mmCIF file of C-alpha atoms and ligand atoms in Angstrom:
data_model
loop_
_atom_site.group_PDB
_atom_site.id
_atom_site.type_symbol
_atom_site.label_atom_id
_atom_site.label_comp_id
_atom_site.label_asym_id
_atom_site.label_seq_id
_atom_site.Cartn_x
_atom_site.Cartn_y
_atom_site.Cartn_z
ATOM 1 C CA MET A 1 108.820 73.929 96.371
ATOM 2 C CA SER A 2 107.015 77.226 96.683
ATOM 3 C CA THR A 3 107.382 79.877 99.302
ATOM 4 C CA LEU A 4 105.613 83.188 99.365
ATOM 5 C CA THR A 5 107.313 86.120 101.078
ATOM 6 C CA ILE A 6 104.849 88.888 101.718
ATOM 7 C CA PRO A 7 106.149 92.423 101.066
ATOM 8 C CA GLY A 8 106.087 94.653 104.131
ATOM 9 C CA THR A 9 107.011 91.951 106.626
ATOM 10 C CA ALA A 10 109.979 92.026 108.996
ATOM 11 C CA LYS A 11 112.270 90.615 106.301
ATOM 12 C CA GLU A 12 112.043 93.929 104.496
ATOM 13 C CA THR A 13 114.662 96.067 106.163
ATOM 14 C CA GLN A 14 116.575 97.711 103.332
ATOM 15 C CA THR A 15 115.404 100.928 101.724
ATOM 16 C CA ASP A 16 114.214 100.559 98.145
ATOM 17 C CA PHE A 17 116.866 102.193 95.943
ATOM 18 C CA LEU A 18 114.641 101.764 92.876
ATOM 19 C CA PRO A 19 111.062 102.642 93.822
ATOM 20 C CA LEU A 20 108.908 101.714 90.786
ATOM 21 C CA GLN A 21 105.404 103.041 90.316
ATOM 22 C CA GLY A 22 104.457 100.295 87.874
ATOM 23 C CA THR A 23 104.696 99.473 84.186
ATOM 24 C CA ASP A 24 104.648 102.631 82.090
ATOM 25 C CA TYR A 25 104.390 100.944 78.692
ATOM 26 C CA VAL A 26 105.376 97.823 76.759
ATOM 27 C CA GLU A 27 106.977 98.423 73.352
ATOM 28 C CA PHE A 28 106.955 95.806 70.612
ATOM 29 C CA TYR A 29 109.234 95.849 67.594
ATOM 30 C CA VAL A 30 107.097 94.483 64.789
ATOM 31 C CA GLY A 31 107.074 94.030 61.029
ATOM 32 C CA ASN A 32 104.001 96.182 60.473
ATOM 33 C CA ALA A 33 103.080 98.558 63.299
ATOM 34 C CA LYS A 34 99.983 99.872 61.530
ATOM 35 C CA GLN A 35 98.449 96.409 61.316
ATOM 36 C CA ALA A 36 99.627 95.355 64.782
ATOM 37 C CA ALA A 37 97.970 98.401 66.348
ATOM 38 C CA HIS A 38 94.786 97.599 64.467
ATOM 39 C CA PHE A 39 94.820 94.021 65.804
ATOM 40 C CA TYR A 40 95.219 95.135 69.416
ATOM 41 C CA LYS A 41 92.439 97.674 68.929
ATOM 42 C CA SER A 42 89.996 95.333 67.229
ATOM 43 C CA ALA A 43 90.777 92.115 69.119
ATOM 44 C CA PHE A 44 91.864 93.373 72.565
ATOM 45 C CA GLY A 45 89.813 96.604 72.664
ATOM 46 C CA PHE A 46 92.714 99.040 72.948
ATOM 47 C CA GLN A 47 92.146 102.692 71.976
ATOM 48 C CA SER A 48 94.251 104.876 69.702
ATOM 49 C CA LEU A 49 96.450 107.202 71.729
ATOM 50 C CA ALA A 50 99.544 108.561 69.976
ATOM 51 C CA TYR A 51 101.642 108.370 66.823
ATOM 52 C CA ALA A 52 105.181 109.223 65.719
ATOM 53 C CA GLY A 53 106.579 108.851 62.215
ATOM 54 C CA PRO A 54 107.611 110.801 59.135
ATOM 55 C CA GLN A 55 104.738 113.263 59.584
ATOM 56 C CA THR A 56 106.095 114.174 63.019
ATOM 57 C CA GLY A 57 109.721 114.424 61.917
ATOM 58 C CA VAL A 58 110.823 110.855 62.739
ATOM 59 C CA ARG A 59 112.641 109.479 59.726
ATOM 60 C CA ASP A 60 113.662 105.922 60.559
ATOM 61 C CA ARG A 61 110.607 104.433 62.243
ATOM 62 C CA VAL A 62 106.866 104.588 62.841
ATOM 63 C CA SER A 63 105.261 104.056 66.249
ATOM 64 C CA TYR A 64 101.603 103.647 67.132
ATOM 65 C CA VAL A 65 100.557 103.844 70.785
ATOM 66 C CA VAL A 66 97.336 102.306 72.101
ATOM 67 C CA ARG A 67 95.905 102.320 75.602
ATOM 68 C CA GLN A 68 93.267 100.631 77.718
ATOM 69 C CA ASN A 69 92.988 101.896 81.301
ATOM 70 C CA LYS A 70 96.547 101.608 82.674
ATOM 71 C CA VAL A 71 97.893 99.356 79.903
ATOM 72 C CA THR A 72 99.866 101.234 77.239
ATOM 73 C CA LEU A 73 101.301 99.331 74.268
ATOM 74 C CA VAL A 74 103.626 100.774 71.628
ATOM 75 C CA PHE A 75 104.158 99.157 68.220
ATOM 76 C CA THR A 76 107.241 100.254 66.314
ATOM 77 C CA THR A 77 108.371 99.350 62.816
ATOM 78 C CA ALA A 78 111.561 100.339 61.003
ATOM 79 C CA LEU A 79 111.065 102.280 57.783
ATOM 80 C CA ARG A 80 114.392 101.129 56.356
ATOM 81 C CA THR A 81 116.741 98.194 56.760
ATOM 82 C CA GLY A 82 120.089 98.335 58.494
ATOM 83 C CA ASN A 83 119.043 99.622 61.909
ATOM 84 C CA ALA A 84 118.411 98.134 65.347
ATOM 85 C CA ILE A 85 114.634 97.874 64.907
ATOM 86 C CA ALA A 86 114.828 96.108 61.542
ATOM 87 C CA ASP A 87 117.546 93.784 62.856
ATOM 88 C CA HIS A 88 115.465 92.947 65.946
ATOM 89 C CA VAL A 89 112.470 91.964 63.847
ATOM 90 C CA TYR A 90 114.638 89.992 61.424
ATOM 91 C CA LEU A 91 116.174 88.015 64.284
ATOM 92 C CA HIS A 92 113.271 87.651 66.717
ATOM 93 C CA GLY A 93 110.110 88.216 64.709
ATOM 94 C CA ASP A 94 107.492 90.465 66.322
ATOM 95 C CA GLY A 95 108.228 90.711 70.009
ATOM 96 C CA VAL A 96 108.738 92.814 73.108
ATOM 97 C CA LYS A 97 111.722 95.167 73.101
ATOM 98 C CA VAL A 98 110.947 97.500 76.023
ATOM 99 C CA LEU A 99 109.399 96.905 79.434
ATOM 100 C CA ALA A 100 109.181 100.535 80.549
ATOM 101 C CA LEU A 101 108.910 101.309 84.239
ATOM 102 C CA ARG A 102 107.583 104.511 85.779
ATOM 103 C CA VAL A 103 109.855 106.246 88.260
ATOM 104 C CA ASP A 104 110.053 109.605 90.064
ATOM 105 C CA ASP A 105 113.650 110.158 89.001
ATOM 106 C CA ALA A 106 114.934 108.509 85.828
ATOM 107 C CA ALA A 107 118.481 109.864 86.228
ATOM 108 C CA LEU A 108 118.722 108.397 89.728
ATOM 109 C CA ALA A 109 117.231 105.081 88.561
ATOM 110 C CA TRP A 110 119.933 104.868 85.891
ATOM 111 C CA GLU A 111 122.694 105.768 88.355
ATOM 112 C CA GLU A 112 121.554 103.308 91.016
ATOM 113 C CA THR A 113 121.173 100.410 88.578
ATOM 114 C CA THR A 114 124.276 100.966 86.434
ATOM 115 C CA LYS A 115 126.516 101.376 89.481
ATOM 116 C CA ARG A 116 125.260 97.965 90.643
ATOM 117 C CA GLY A 117 126.231 96.334 87.351
ATOM 118 C CA GLY A 118 123.307 97.122 85.049
ATOM 119 C CA LYS A 119 124.418 97.596 81.431
ATOM 120 C CA SER A 120 123.351 100.976 80.101
ATOM 121 C CA TYR A 121 120.941 101.096 77.170
ATOM 122 C CA MET A 122 120.275 104.842 77.329
ATOM 123 C CA GLU A 123 121.893 107.480 79.502
ATOM 124 C CA PRO A 124 119.401 109.865 81.115
ATOM 125 C CA VAL A 125 117.978 112.181 78.472
ATOM 126 C CA LYS A 126 115.512 115.026 78.841
ATOM 127 C CA ARG A 127 112.880 115.375 76.127
ATOM 128 C CA SER A 128 110.351 118.188 75.959
ATOM 129 C CA ASP A 129 107.620 119.698 73.847
ATOM 130 C CA ALA A 130 104.718 122.113 74.408
ATOM 131 C CA ASP A 131 103.151 119.671 76.916
ATOM 132 C CA GLY A 132 106.154 119.622 79.262
ATOM 133 C CA GLU A 133 109.176 117.428 79.755
ATOM 134 C CA VAL A 134 110.080 113.830 80.523
ATOM 135 C CA VAL A 135 113.347 112.195 81.497
ATOM 136 C CA LEU A 136 114.135 108.760 80.046
ATOM 137 C CA SER A 137 116.974 106.340 80.762
ATOM 138 C CA GLY A 138 117.401 102.613 80.301
ATOM 139 C CA ILE A 139 119.299 99.426 81.028
ATOM 140 C CA PHE A 140 119.497 96.072 79.297
ATOM 141 C CA THR A 141 118.010 92.913 80.781
ATOM 142 C CA TYR A 142 117.822 89.346 79.372
ATOM 143 C CA GLY A 143 118.355 88.876 75.630
ATOM 144 C CA GLU A 144 117.928 92.162 73.782
ATOM 145 C CA THR A 145 115.117 93.274 76.070
ATOM 146 C CA VAL A 146 115.507 96.591 77.869
ATOM 147 C CA HIS A 147 113.973 98.437 80.806
ATOM 148 C CA VAL A 148 113.359 102.112 80.092
ATOM 149 C CA PHE A 149 112.828 104.278 83.175
ATOM 150 C CA VAL A 150 110.190 106.938 82.529
ATOM 151 C CA GLU A 151 109.929 110.096 84.637
ATOM 152 C CA ARG A 152 106.830 111.958 83.508
ATOM 153 C CA ASN A 153 105.606 114.034 86.493
ATOM 154 C CA LYS A 154 106.055 117.223 84.458
ATOM 155 C CA TYR A 155 104.382 115.984 81.289
ATOM 156 C CA SER A 156 100.744 116.284 80.207
ATOM 157 C CA GLY A 157 100.895 115.174 76.554
ATOM 158 C CA PRO A 158 99.219 112.014 75.211
ATOM 159 C CA PHE A 159 102.344 109.803 75.464
ATOM 160 C CA LEU A 160 105.891 111.183 75.161
ATOM 161 C CA PRO A 161 107.425 114.274 73.529
ATOM 162 C CA GLY A 162 107.699 113.680 69.789
ATOM 163 C CA PHE A 163 104.351 111.882 69.633
ATOM 164 C CA VAL A 164 101.126 113.490 68.446
ATOM 165 C CA ARG A 165 97.659 112.453 69.548
ATOM 166 C CA TRP A 166 96.290 109.701 67.307
ATOM 167 C CA ASP A 167 92.582 110.307 66.732
ATOM 168 C CA THR A 168 90.695 107.770 64.639
ATOM 169 C CA HIS A 169 87.143 107.105 63.583
ATOM 170 C CA TYR A 170 87.477 103.458 64.671
ATOM 171 C CA ASN A 171 87.235 103.185 68.464
ATOM 172 C CA PRO A 172 86.136 99.637 69.354
ATOM 173 C CA VAL A 173 84.538 98.754 72.677
ATOM 174 C CA GLU A 174 87.098 97.993 75.393
ATOM 175 C CA THR A 175 87.450 94.568 77.011
ATOM 176 C CA CYS A 176 87.863 95.608 80.690
ATOM 177 C CA LEU A 177 91.659 95.187 80.710
ATOM 178 C CA LEU A 178 93.054 97.233 83.596
ATOM 179 C CA TYR A 179 96.821 97.031 84.122
ATOM 180 C CA VAL A 180 99.918 94.885 83.547
ATOM 181 C CA ASP A 181 99.948 92.242 86.297
ATOM 182 C CA HIS A 182 103.314 90.671 85.405
ATOM 183 C CA CYS A 183 105.670 90.067 82.462
ATOM 184 C CA VAL A 184 107.473 86.743 82.115
ATOM 185 C CA GLY A 185 110.924 86.249 80.597
ATOM 186 C CA ASN A 186 112.238 83.024 79.070
ATOM 187 C CA VAL A 187 115.980 82.629 79.574
ATOM 188 C CA GLY A 188 118.466 79.981 78.468
ATOM 189 C CA TRP A 189 119.688 76.781 80.143
ATOM 190 C CA ASN A 190 121.136 77.514 83.598
ATOM 191 C CA MET A 191 120.438 81.220 83.182
ATOM 192 C CA MET A 192 117.553 81.596 85.649
ATOM 193 C CA GLU A 193 119.816 82.030 88.681
ATOM 194 C CA PRO A 194 122.071 84.640 87.039
ATOM 195 C CA TRP A 195 119.004 86.676 86.056
ATOM 196 C CA VAL A 196 117.472 86.270 89.508
ATOM 197 C CA ARG A 197 120.712 87.668 90.944
ATOM 198 C CA TYR A 198 120.623 90.462 88.366
ATOM 199 C CA TYR A 199 117.145 91.563 89.457
ATOM 200 C CA GLU A 200 118.178 91.294 93.108
ATOM 201 C CA GLN A 201 121.467 93.145 92.841
ATOM 202 C CA VAL A 202 120.889 95.616 90.025
ATOM 203 C CA MET A 203 117.214 96.441 90.605
ATOM 204 C CA GLY A 204 116.630 95.576 94.268
ATOM 205 C CA PHE A 205 113.953 92.976 93.452
ATOM 206 C CA ARG A 206 113.200 89.997 95.684
ATOM 207 C CA ASN A 207 112.412 86.399 94.825
ATOM 208 C CA ILE A 208 108.863 85.884 96.188
ATOM 209 C CA LEU A 209 108.030 82.496 94.646
ATOM 210 C CA SER A 210 109.998 79.592 93.201
ATOM 211 C CA PHE A 211 108.856 76.631 91.144
ATOM 212 C CA ASP A 212 111.160 73.757 90.375
ATOM 213 C CA ASP A 213 110.851 71.155 87.643
ATOM 214 C CA LYS A 214 108.674 68.955 89.888
ATOM 215 C CA ASP A 215 106.106 71.751 90.196
ATOM 216 C CA ILE A 216 106.149 72.477 86.472
ATOM 217 C CA SER A 217 106.395 69.251 84.564
ATOM 218 C CA THR A 218 104.266 67.001 82.426
ATOM 219 C CA GLU A 219 104.989 63.530 81.175
ATOM 220 C CA TYR A 220 107.222 65.032 78.489
ATOM 221 C CA SER A 221 108.743 68.358 79.446
ATOM 222 C CA ALA A 222 109.617 70.637 82.316
ATOM 223 C CA LEU A 223 110.651 74.138 83.239
ATOM 224 C CA MET A 224 111.746 76.057 86.304
ATOM 225 C CA SER A 225 110.566 79.489 87.319
ATOM 226 C CA LYS A 226 111.300 82.169 89.912
ATOM 227 C CA VAL A 227 109.095 85.191 90.454
ATOM 228 C CA MET A 228 110.966 88.443 91.038
ATOM 229 C CA SER A 229 109.129 91.373 92.600
ATOM 230 C CA SER A 230 110.068 95.023 92.993
ATOM 231 C CA GLY A 231 110.421 96.207 96.588
ATOM 232 C CA ASN A 232 106.890 97.643 96.689
ATOM 233 C CA GLY A 233 105.385 94.712 94.761
ATOM 234 C CA PHE A 234 104.084 96.884 91.897
ATOM 235 C CA VAL A 235 106.252 95.163 89.275
ATOM 236 C CA LYS A 236 106.623 91.389 88.984
ATOM 237 C CA PHE A 237 108.896 89.552 86.545
ATOM 238 C CA PRO A 238 108.814 85.752 86.653
ATOM 239 C CA ILE A 239 111.894 84.207 84.994
ATOM 240 C CA ASN A 240 111.623 80.771 83.318
ATOM 241 C CA GLU A 241 114.358 78.418 82.184
ATOM 242 C CA PRO A 242 113.975 75.032 80.510
ATOM 243 C CA ALA A 243 114.495 71.806 82.481
ATOM 244 C CA GLU A 244 115.347 68.323 81.259
ATOM 245 C CA GLY A 245 112.417 66.263 79.970
ATOM 246 C CA LYS A 246 111.708 63.531 77.467
ATOM 247 C CA LYS A 247 110.749 66.064 74.821
ATOM 248 C CA LYS A 248 111.335 69.701 73.952
ATOM 249 C CA SER A 249 109.832 72.086 76.493
ATOM 250 C CA GLN A 250 107.847 75.173 75.613
ATOM 251 C CA VAL A 251 110.735 77.356 76.812
ATOM 252 C CA GLU A 252 113.117 75.599 74.402
ATOM 253 C CA GLU A 253 110.642 76.103 71.580
ATOM 254 C CA PHE A 254 110.484 79.798 72.445
ATOM 255 C CA LEU A 255 114.280 80.159 72.590
ATOM 256 C CA GLU A 256 114.600 78.435 69.223
ATOM 257 C CA PHE A 257 112.018 80.554 67.415
ATOM 258 C CA PHE A 258 112.812 83.865 69.151
ATOM 259 C CA ASN A 259 116.522 83.212 68.573
ATOM 260 C CA GLY A 260 117.343 83.861 72.197
ATOM 261 C CA GLU A 261 115.971 85.078 75.485
ATOM 262 C CA GLY A 262 112.950 87.342 75.570
ATOM 263 C CA VAL A 263 109.502 88.105 76.926
ATOM 264 C CA GLN A 264 107.309 85.009 76.881
ATOM 265 C CA HIS A 265 104.033 86.469 78.074
ATOM 266 C CA VAL A 266 102.460 89.644 79.335
ATOM 267 C CA ALA A 267 99.684 89.179 81.904
ATOM 268 C CA LEU A 268 96.886 91.735 81.808
ATOM 269 C CA ALA A 269 94.529 92.130 84.753
ATOM 270 C CA THR A 270 90.749 92.407 84.603
ATOM 271 C CA ASN A 271 87.990 92.517 87.204
ATOM 272 C CA HIS A 272 85.500 90.885 84.802
ATOM 273 C CA ILE A 273 87.298 87.936 83.265
ATOM 274 C CA VAL A 274 84.216 86.268 81.738
ATOM 275 C CA GLU A 275 83.282 89.514 79.992
ATOM 276 C CA THR A 276 86.879 90.187 78.928
ATOM 277 C CA VAL A 277 87.471 86.722 77.494
ATOM 278 C CA SER A 278 84.033 86.564 75.833
ATOM 279 C CA ARG A 279 84.658 89.838 74.041
ATOM 280 C CA MET A 280 88.200 88.918 73.019
ATOM 281 C CA ARG A 281 87.127 85.496 71.767
ATOM 282 C CA ASP A 282 84.249 87.032 69.778
ATOM 283 C CA ARG A 283 86.800 89.282 68.107
ATOM 284 C CA GLY A 284 89.108 86.485 67.066
ATOM 285 C CA VAL A 285 91.580 85.988 69.920
ATOM 286 C CA GLU A 286 92.391 82.280 70.305
ATOM 287 C CA PHE A 287 92.848 80.843 73.792
ATOM 288 C CA LEU A 288 94.439 77.617 75.012
ATOM 289 C CA GLN A 289 91.836 75.014 75.958
ATOM 290 C CA VAL A 290 92.060 72.453 78.752
ATOM 291 C CA PRO A 291 90.087 69.178 78.630
ATOM 292 C CA PRO A 292 86.504 69.154 80.042
ATOM 293 C CA SER A 293 87.693 66.893 82.899
ATOM 294 C CA TYR A 294 89.501 69.926 84.354
ATOM 295 C CA TYR A 295 86.119 71.335 85.403
ATOM 296 C CA GLU A 296 84.840 68.097 86.922
ATOM 297 C CA GLU A 297 87.540 68.229 89.603
ATOM 298 C CA LEU A 298 87.719 72.012 89.864
ATOM 299 C CA LEU A 299 85.552 72.737 92.914
ATOM 300 C CA ASP A 300 87.045 69.831 94.849
ATOM 301 C CA ARG A 301 90.451 71.339 94.250
ATOM 302 C CA VAL A 302 89.815 75.055 94.784
ATOM 303 C CA GLY A 303 86.737 75.084 97.048
ATOM 304 C CA PRO A 304 83.776 77.430 96.589
ATOM 305 C CA ILE A 305 84.094 80.350 94.152
ATOM 306 C CA GLU A 306 81.702 83.192 93.360
ATOM 307 C CA GLU A 307 81.535 82.512 89.618
ATOM 308 C CA ASP A 308 79.291 80.062 87.803
ATOM 309 C CA ILE A 309 81.315 77.151 86.472
ATOM 310 C CA ARG A 310 79.448 77.027 83.174
ATOM 311 C CA PRO A 311 80.868 80.195 81.532
ATOM 312 C CA LEU A 312 84.305 79.341 82.879
ATOM 313 C CA ARG A 313 84.096 75.931 81.236
ATOM 314 C CA GLU A 314 82.718 77.351 77.983
ATOM 315 C CA LEU A 315 85.548 79.858 77.734
ATOM 316 C CA GLY A 316 88.303 77.660 79.175
ATOM 317 C CA ILE A 317 89.052 79.943 82.145
ATOM 318 C CA LEU A 318 91.231 78.297 84.821
ATOM 319 C CA VAL A 319 90.982 78.743 88.598
ATOM 320 C CA ASP A 320 93.548 78.329 91.367
ATOM 321 C CA ARG A 321 93.634 79.086 95.077
ATOM 322 C CA ASP A 322 96.414 80.021 97.491
ATOM 323 C CA GLU A 323 96.488 80.961 101.186
ATOM 324 C CA GLU A 324 95.130 84.439 100.461
ATOM 325 C CA GLY A 325 92.328 83.843 97.985
ATOM 326 C CA TYR A 326 91.839 82.621 94.449
ATOM 327 C CA LEU A 327 92.527 83.712 90.914
ATOM 328 C CA LEU A 328 91.042 83.127 87.480
ATOM 329 C CA GLN A 329 93.322 83.008 84.444
ATOM 330 C CA ILE A 330 93.509 82.060 80.793
ATOM 331 C CA PHE A 331 96.242 82.143 78.176
ATOM 332 C CA THR A 332 96.044 83.099 74.526
ATOM 333 C CA LYS A 333 97.771 81.122 71.850
ATOM 334 C CA PRO A 334 100.851 82.931 70.456
ATOM 335 C CA VAL A 335 99.713 86.206 68.896
ATOM 336 C CA GLU A 336 102.174 86.030 66.001
ATOM 337 C CA ASP A 337 103.201 83.286 63.586
ATOM 338 C CA ARG A 338 106.311 82.305 65.485
ATOM 339 C CA PRO A 339 105.428 80.316 68.643
ATOM 340 C CA THR A 340 106.782 83.059 70.894
ATOM 341 C CA LEU A 341 104.831 85.803 72.703
ATOM 342 C CA PHE A 342 101.377 85.201 74.152
ATOM 343 C CA PHE A 343 99.128 86.948 76.659
ATOM 344 C CA GLU A 344 97.581 85.918 79.951
ATOM 345 C CA ILE A 345 94.333 87.401 81.198
ATOM 346 C CA ILE A 346 94.128 87.252 84.995
ATOM 347 C CA GLN A 347 91.559 88.201 87.620
ATOM 348 C CA ARG A 348 92.802 88.150 91.191
ATOM 349 C CA LYS A 349 90.374 87.568 94.040
ATOM 350 C CA GLY A 350 92.840 87.846 96.894
ATOM 351 C CA ALA A 351 95.413 85.439 95.498
ATOM 352 C CA ARG A 352 98.845 86.907 94.845
ATOM 353 C CA SER A 353 100.333 83.754 93.315
ATOM 354 C CA PHE A 354 100.494 82.628 89.689
ATOM 355 C CA GLY A 355 98.252 79.606 89.241
ATOM 356 C CA LYS A 356 100.527 76.741 90.260
ATOM 357 C CA GLY A 357 97.547 74.366 90.435
ATOM 358 C CA ASN A 358 96.937 74.962 86.726
ATOM 359 C CA PHE A 359 100.471 74.396 85.518
ATOM 360 C CA LYS A 360 100.039 70.750 84.591
ATOM 361 C CA ALA A 361 96.763 71.149 82.680
ATOM 362 C CA LEU A 362 98.117 74.263 81.057
ATOM 363 C CA PHE A 363 101.418 72.838 79.951
ATOM 364 C CA GLU A 364 99.728 69.767 78.555
ATOM 365 C CA ALA A 365 97.552 72.131 76.505
ATOM 366 C CA ILE A 366 100.678 73.957 75.318
ATOM 367 C CA GLU A 367 102.317 70.649 74.399
ATOM 368 C CA ARG A 368 99.321 69.675 72.289
ATOM 369 C CA GLU A 369 99.830 72.921 70.354
ATOM 370 C CA GLN A 370 103.582 72.297 70.141
ATOM 371 C CA GLY A 371 102.863 68.834 68.767
ATOM 372 C CA LEU A 372 100.591 70.296 66.086
ATOM 373 C CA ARG A 373 103.441 72.602 65.097
ATOM 374 C CA GLY A 374 105.862 69.665 64.916
ATOM 375 C CA ASN A 375 107.997 71.191 67.682
ATOM 376 C CA LEU A 376 107.578 68.727 70.549
HETATM 377 FE FE1 FE2 B 401 101.740 84.471 84.031
#
């Protein structure tokens, strides 16, 4: 069953105690930040932005920051064993550690969330350099993932204090990626509701869409999902949990290989999805493919669309429609060796939903990949 509650309607009576301006950055803890940054530059078209490491006085880690329009990614590697970054990579493989959120007041964000039961990751701390000052704070969410609140109104440097601008000769053409549309978390059995309540109570989010195991099931496996949205709708976090099926679901495979709960996919928005996906595919990004029959029934299902079907079919781009418009989307295969994190590329043409009409075709495609890995 799906219901869509539109922000700004009469239901919205409370004041937003955690006004979020959007995703500030996504930080990955990885085994080799230098090579990860190169991959996201070459394959996704990100640009070098900032660097921190031994040359800048940081002794235990190296971080590379890349950016494309409003999407900022940070790749961090431990330089030695026996610290939280090294342990994270040992346990989870390469994966998302931080979903950072931009706020006007990071101290207030920390106070409001921790007093409602959020577990502190970082008390408010002021950091400054010649380019100004920022205030950072943070709380834990599912698994070992954290939300860092970033207050940067008084900062003009490339990224954060402690980072220097990273200028390189290699600046590949971008791929029209614009901003983070949503980030999805996979949580354990029976843990979706507790995390839904966490986002409601601790962060003031609202559940705008729900999918049960009848919406999201194939012949073999199932999952359940609830989409949580910040009060102003700028930040959306769908939460998935596995559901009973004949075989192992993709969420179970994730939990097994990530060794716990974590970020399953990051959805990046574009206004030119054919161009974006063509460029990414040409540069080596692998996307999930649905069978050709998907396109035979497509227009009957979604009605008229502005795009030609042919490039959509060639690239494997999916289409879905809701009451407000339609969307185009496609999913990469996992971007690391463990079958964990992947990316979604999404173009919204009015639709504010998440592609429910594609779930079945999509999950069957995922199961084919799971089968090839021997994990179904
Ligand atoms: Fe998604």
